[in-house]
């Protein structure tokens, strides 16, 4: 087979436990985003738009929905002869069976997949960020710098730097130190979890790392530090556009609502850089006589008779007459009955919010602002009539009529 | 759903002339409808939802937009090794294009003959419906009839000079009248019929030998005594579109009537179409939308009332759009007011322009125009 210049490996096995009820039954990359997408649409679309047509998707936690969603890869044009998208779950081999022990071990276990394409470079991606990025540019700079590994970095506010993996760089952009969540950060350049490796170098380090029983087989904790201490050339690649880790409820909510903010530069309508997704066959959206929609995103299959402000409705959502949806995200198939209120909340797939129920609280109405947060109702649950759910609640079972939580 | 023993044949062009400018650059089958579909989507979706996996499209003219829309047939699950979608444009030397159903069928005779299916269903693309075609096929096979035709009991469409009207005894058709008077309640054809493939081949060969070209007149009407012809009554939403007036009327009917929408868009039988990967529609601050069907990828900043808006439309600030049909990628700029207007694809209505048609007689603006 013809040699591929670059193969992408997309780490999609993480549980995303901080998303709570949203990832109880699905892997984080399958979490809905932006009205009609799922998080994984971003790296997959970036790949095909960057000319990378061979993508391995490493799955482990709750892969059913993700497998189903990716299917043959057709929506991303990744159903290809000699390439395309491949789902790579852990498998049984002659010496036994192992789960993926860490990010590096997941790649290690799939060395034969990568070898089949014999690539010069491998790009490691993760399935939990929202961003549009031309990987070609990063690979080009990687080649020009002659580095063994190039890591994409983004400037974060200094006060938040201790939440990220921080790359300490020389003026020429080469990396001299990596610190995972440093207490006293020396720089504000955070790793975006996007690595371009020369495949030969990466394979050597993966094999060495596997021999070390004390290693946690992780790129950030083991592979990158090992390469640094061996004197490999590691280069940073600066990225300055929109990038958001959607690993927490608050960041997922914020990042969705960023789509409604004209000041945020994340344009999903750019025909030159489409974000593709698997779309259901739903009828057009119907906006009823009594509806009022202000600064909101609505998609196919929705029926709206109520009031929707600063919110995002996914496909097949029904909003009854007199219902209020404010600063919220309503995922596919949910029904908000007449007179119900949903504010500052995320309503997961196929939830029913009955008449008169109130989900979530406005920050200004919250007694203690310190404890305020976005409320979440988990998949397929029912919120009974006139029930009330206050701020920052994570609902994982049906809420009875009139119940106050 | 199951794979059945039936071949689908679709005529995308047969009523092109009724639609005037709307079919100037496209076939009847590729006329946009209901915010995100083309006429042929309803036909194809019905066929595949009935378990049919091989469909021939007998295209005659203006079929570029149709071919672009259909592609490999993937959107309808018709990209198959076994069967799938076949687009059969005319290929005869020097004879020009098809003049009618028989001509088209005769041209595609080898395709039909070498299909392994026992039955064949013939569909025009001028009906907006989503009835249970599988049930009609089952009834046909069970009854042992020679031909079964779908019909609707209702008002005869105005322009329907060529529509067959049936007299029935039980489900047996006892008489066929062609081109009845408008406005009367009758049992009229929905241009969808099923019969055995071998019988179709025989009929087409005989009609061709006699230079006959009409299925209704030359085949069915002429052989009333010879064949067992039955009717299948469609009680779901079904409307023949026989001109721009009917197009506008039926679009408004879907807007106004929830039952019609529910019948046409029943979740049991989804209508499939080519996707565009548009982002969701954005409703701006101070937008006001009511009683409207909206496609994806729109930006709506003005007032939209009782209108059908297709994908990728931009409606600017301080605009009024009322009783309009706005096809894909058109733009209505700031301050414009349009009422009772149909904008075809890619139309731009400039800022502060006012356009007004009469409620029963909408104005039509051609594809790509700038007003």
XYZ file of C-alpha atoms in Angstrom, chain B residues 5-362:
358
model
C -40.102 -8.345 -4.820
C -40.889 -5.023 -6.437
C -39.053 -2.677 -8.788
C -39.628 1.085 -8.524
C -39.925 3.256 -11.638
C -40.061 7.031 -11.205
C -40.985 9.616 -13.858
C -39.457 12.895 -12.679
C -40.443 14.962 -15.712
C -43.976 14.065 -16.747
C -45.741 17.150 -15.424
C -42.942 19.705 -15.923
C -45.011 21.896 -18.238
C -47.587 22.598 -15.527
C -45.098 24.334 -13.258
C -44.056 27.152 -15.628
C -40.910 29.017 -14.473
C -40.353 26.687 -11.538
C -39.301 23.940 -13.938
C -37.474 26.158 -16.378
C -34.145 24.809 -15.201
C -35.205 21.735 -13.309
C -37.462 18.735 -13.502
C -40.703 18.361 -11.552
C -38.869 15.887 -9.328
C -36.316 18.474 -8.240
C -38.734 21.288 -7.378
C -37.957 22.308 -3.759
C -40.728 21.730 -1.241
C -41.345 22.166 2.512
C -38.139 23.903 3.665
C -35.702 21.087 2.957
C -37.009 18.615 0.382
C -37.450 18.138 -3.356
C -40.573 16.490 -4.768
C -38.695 13.301 -5.609
C -37.696 12.859 -1.940
C -41.298 11.980 -1.093
C -41.495 9.457 -3.929
C -38.143 7.823 -3.191
C -38.690 7.729 0.572
C -42.075 6.081 0.090
C -40.526 3.467 -2.168
C -37.689 2.600 0.192
C -39.916 2.713 3.257
C -41.989 0.050 1.478
C -38.897 -2.150 1.250
C -38.087 -1.470 -2.421
C -34.334 -1.549 -3.064
C -34.093 -1.023 -6.806
C -35.361 2.147 -8.433
C -35.058 3.411 -12.012
C -35.428 7.143 -12.633
C -36.644 7.747 -16.184
C -35.323 11.287 -16.578
C -36.251 13.118 -19.739
C -34.982 16.693 -19.671
C -33.505 19.342 -17.367
C -32.141 16.596 -15.197
C -28.875 18.171 -14.105
C -30.283 19.466 -10.810
C -31.938 16.096 -10.298
C -28.695 14.178 -10.799
C -26.881 16.559 -8.494
C -29.540 15.961 -5.867
C -29.646 12.172 -6.213
C -25.912 11.481 -6.477
C -25.251 7.839 -5.736
C -28.591 7.480 -3.963
C -26.867 7.315 -0.581
C -29.339 9.623 1.160
C -32.141 7.146 0.407
C -30.004 4.104 1.176
C -30.026 3.322 -2.531
C -26.263 3.007 -3.034
C -26.334 -0.746 -3.231
C -24.407 -3.560 -4.804
C -27.596 -5.410 -5.448
C -30.134 -3.068 -6.988
C -29.982 0.551 -5.902
C -30.537 3.716 -7.900
C -30.441 3.833 -11.711
C -30.793 7.129 -13.555
C -31.929 6.371 -17.098
C -31.858 9.447 -19.341
C -32.798 9.109 -23.022
C -30.126 7.529 -25.179
C -31.846 6.960 -28.507
C -30.093 8.325 -31.596
C -31.502 11.531 -32.971
C -34.999 10.986 -31.662
C -34.803 13.668 -29.024
C -36.390 13.065 -25.663
C -39.292 11.062 -24.330
C -42.740 12.284 -25.131
C -44.664 10.310 -22.521
C -44.731 7.409 -20.093
C -44.810 4.667 -22.724
C -41.960 6.192 -24.678
C -39.867 6.432 -21.533
C -40.688 2.888 -20.482
C -39.922 1.593 -23.958
C -36.532 3.253 -23.778
C -35.849 1.568 -20.452
C -37.266 -1.782 -21.457
C -34.034 -3.721 -21.147
C -33.490 -2.314 -17.640
C -36.972 -3.455 -16.685
C -36.691 -6.817 -18.416
C -33.422 -7.744 -16.746
C -34.592 -6.766 -13.270
C -35.340 -9.851 -11.246
C -38.338 -8.387 -9.380
C -41.762 -9.828 -10.100
C -43.711 -6.606 -9.568
C -43.188 -3.018 -10.609
C -44.552 0.190 -9.122
C -44.778 3.286 -11.336
C -44.734 6.760 -9.736
C -44.939 10.285 -11.104
C -43.357 13.002 -9.008
C -46.297 15.369 -8.761
C -47.902 14.096 -5.561
C -46.961 15.196 -2.074
C -47.852 12.244 0.125
C -46.327 9.697 2.469
C -48.858 6.892 2.617
C -48.107 3.268 3.422
C -47.086 1.964 0.015
C -46.161 -1.398 1.504
C -49.802 -1.956 2.381
C -50.828 -1.121 -1.173
C -48.321 -3.662 -2.534
C -49.563 -6.308 -0.104
C -53.187 -5.630 -1.079
C -52.301 -5.865 -4.732
C -50.602 -9.221 -4.368
C -53.328 -10.613 -2.122
C -56.193 -9.484 -4.351
C -54.678 -11.072 -7.457
C -55.582 -7.937 -9.441
C -53.777 -7.136 -12.672
C -53.264 -3.471 -11.845
C -53.780 -1.491 -8.621
C -53.916 2.311 -8.778
C -53.664 4.641 -5.766
C -56.504 7.140 -5.619
C -57.851 9.831 -3.375
C -61.427 10.767 -2.741
C -61.501 14.546 -2.940
C -61.748 17.634 -5.035
C -60.274 17.237 -8.498
C -57.293 19.568 -8.941
C -58.094 22.548 -11.171
C -55.502 22.102 -13.847
C -55.911 18.366 -13.989
C -56.943 17.978 -17.593
C -55.263 14.624 -17.837
C -56.036 13.124 -14.461
C -57.951 9.865 -14.448
C -61.157 9.742 -12.424
C -62.368 6.330 -11.331
C -65.789 4.806 -10.786
C -65.532 2.021 -8.268
C -67.506 -0.964 -7.119
C -65.871 -2.084 -3.891
C -62.206 -1.756 -4.725
C -62.771 -2.692 -8.367
C -62.502 0.095 -10.901
C -65.468 -0.103 -13.249
C -64.931 3.007 -15.317
C -62.161 5.503 -16.008
C -62.830 9.082 -17.126
C -59.954 11.260 -18.183
C -59.985 14.992 -17.550
C -63.186 15.407 -15.559
C -64.606 18.749 -14.485
C -62.757 20.675 -11.782
C -64.062 21.224 -8.269
C -66.146 18.079 -8.017
C -65.589 15.485 -5.347
C -64.458 12.297 -7.037
C -61.994 9.412 -6.850
C -58.987 10.695 -8.724
C -55.693 8.995 -9.536
C -52.531 9.767 -7.552
C -50.283 8.632 -10.395
C -48.933 5.648 -8.481
C -49.733 2.149 -9.723
C -48.493 -1.386 -9.317
C -48.608 -4.402 -11.619
C -46.604 -7.463 -12.610
C -43.407 -6.618 -14.438
C -44.122 -9.025 -17.297
C -47.508 -7.474 -17.820
C -45.969 -4.001 -17.986
C -43.476 -5.155 -20.609
C -46.255 -6.658 -22.686
C -48.370 -3.502 -22.437
C -45.478 -1.231 -23.352
C -44.564 -3.335 -26.377
C -48.130 -3.383 -27.597
C -48.703 0.329 -27.029
C -45.439 1.166 -28.775
C -46.447 -0.950 -31.760
C -49.654 1.100 -31.956
C -47.807 4.431 -31.439
C -49.753 4.997 -28.251
C -48.269 7.006 -25.448
C -50.635 7.352 -22.501
C -50.866 4.867 -19.672
C -54.250 6.158 -18.554
C -55.897 6.316 -21.957
C -54.113 3.758 -24.079
C -53.429 1.084 -21.521
C -55.884 1.235 -18.637
C -58.890 2.871 -20.268
C -58.518 0.846 -23.436
C -58.357 -2.449 -21.563
C -61.039 -1.963 -18.926
C -62.818 -5.144 -19.979
C -59.660 -7.229 -20.284
C -57.950 -6.437 -16.973
C -58.858 -6.629 -13.317
C -58.040 -3.058 -12.245
C -58.417 -2.131 -8.585
C -58.126 1.048 -6.629
C -56.254 1.612 -3.352
C -57.691 4.519 -1.431
C -55.140 6.820 0.187
C -56.617 8.357 3.311
C -53.387 9.999 4.450
C -52.365 13.443 3.309
C -52.053 13.413 -0.491
C -52.100 16.424 -2.790
C -51.421 16.654 -6.501
C -49.308 19.661 -7.418
C -50.467 20.699 -10.851
C -49.170 24.227 -11.059
C -47.729 27.157 -9.103
C -51.130 27.857 -7.506
C -51.404 24.346 -6.157
C -47.771 24.515 -5.030
C -48.510 27.625 -2.998
C -51.815 26.295 -1.690
C -50.364 22.963 -0.539
C -47.354 24.661 1.078
C -49.753 26.834 3.059
C -51.888 23.827 3.945
C -48.868 22.156 5.542
C -48.142 25.346 7.486
C -51.663 25.818 8.703
C -52.693 22.267 9.453
C -50.916 20.251 12.124
C -52.678 17.039 11.054
C -51.370 17.407 7.509
C -47.841 17.898 8.828
C -48.136 14.894 11.088
C -49.422 12.714 8.259
C -46.698 13.820 5.864
C -43.898 13.609 8.427
C -44.911 10.499 10.317
C -41.898 9.141 12.234
C -42.798 5.643 10.996
C -41.840 6.587 7.469
C -39.170 9.306 7.494
C -38.689 11.440 4.390
C -35.044 11.302 3.405
C -33.159 14.000 1.539
C -29.623 15.013 0.681
C -28.079 16.712 3.712
C -26.164 19.944 3.443
C -24.302 20.037 6.751
C -25.663 23.476 7.500
C -25.414 24.706 11.045
C -28.659 25.094 13.010
C -30.769 28.135 12.220
C -29.953 31.225 14.207
C -32.765 33.458 15.423
C -31.347 36.888 16.183
C -32.304 39.361 18.862
C -35.514 41.162 17.876
C -36.490 38.471 15.402
C -40.136 37.542 15.349
C -41.175 34.266 13.747
C -44.571 32.642 13.853
C -46.552 29.991 12.023
C -43.617 29.087 9.807
C -41.586 26.118 8.639
C -37.869 26.840 8.661
C -34.921 24.877 7.273
C -31.451 24.663 8.805
C -28.609 27.075 8.164
C -30.777 30.222 8.140
C -30.074 33.496 9.877
C -33.320 35.218 10.788
C -33.195 38.732 12.191
C -36.513 40.113 11.008
C -40.209 39.239 11.100
C -41.409 36.050 9.408
C -45.088 35.102 9.421
C -46.922 32.156 7.857
C -44.052 31.372 5.527
C -41.968 28.441 4.310
C -38.251 29.215 4.534
C -35.717 26.825 3.004
C -32.145 26.071 4.050
C -29.442 28.729 4.126
C -31.787 31.736 3.836
C -30.798 35.071 5.375
C -33.548 37.420 6.517
C -32.142 40.776 7.566
C -33.119 43.194 10.311
C -36.382 45.166 10.209
C -37.747 43.051 7.389
C -41.274 41.720 7.042
C -41.821 38.378 5.322
C -45.432 37.301 5.275
C -47.179 34.472 3.387
C -44.016 33.787 1.427
C -42.076 30.805 0.177
C -38.362 31.492 0.228
C -36.204 28.844 -1.392
C -32.676 27.900 -0.425
C -29.865 30.428 -0.078
C -32.010 33.468 -0.871
C -31.456 36.720 0.972
C -33.910 39.380 2.090
C -31.910 42.447 3.048
C -32.557 44.996 5.777
C -35.806 46.892 5.701
C -37.370 44.925 2.816
C -41.026 43.931 2.998
C -42.380 41.012 1.018
C -45.871 39.557 1.093
C -47.393 36.701 -0.936
C -44.165 36.140 -2.815
C -42.339 32.979 -3.880
C -38.591 33.523 -4.140
C -36.828 30.745 -6.030
C -33.231 29.734 -5.117
C -30.443 32.289 -4.698
C -32.651 35.365 -5.010
C -31.590 38.614 -3.380
C -34.194 41.165 -2.344
C -32.337 44.441 -1.840
C -32.645 46.657 1.195
C -35.913 48.550 1.688
C -37.607 47.002 -1.380
C -41.315 46.215 -1.087
C -42.777 43.294 -3.049
C -46.375 42.291 -2.862
C -48.439 39.630 -4.598
C -52.152 39.038 -4.140
C -53.130 36.499 -1.433
C -54.556 34.042 -3.984
C -52.056 34.921 -6.710
C -48.511 35.027 -5.364
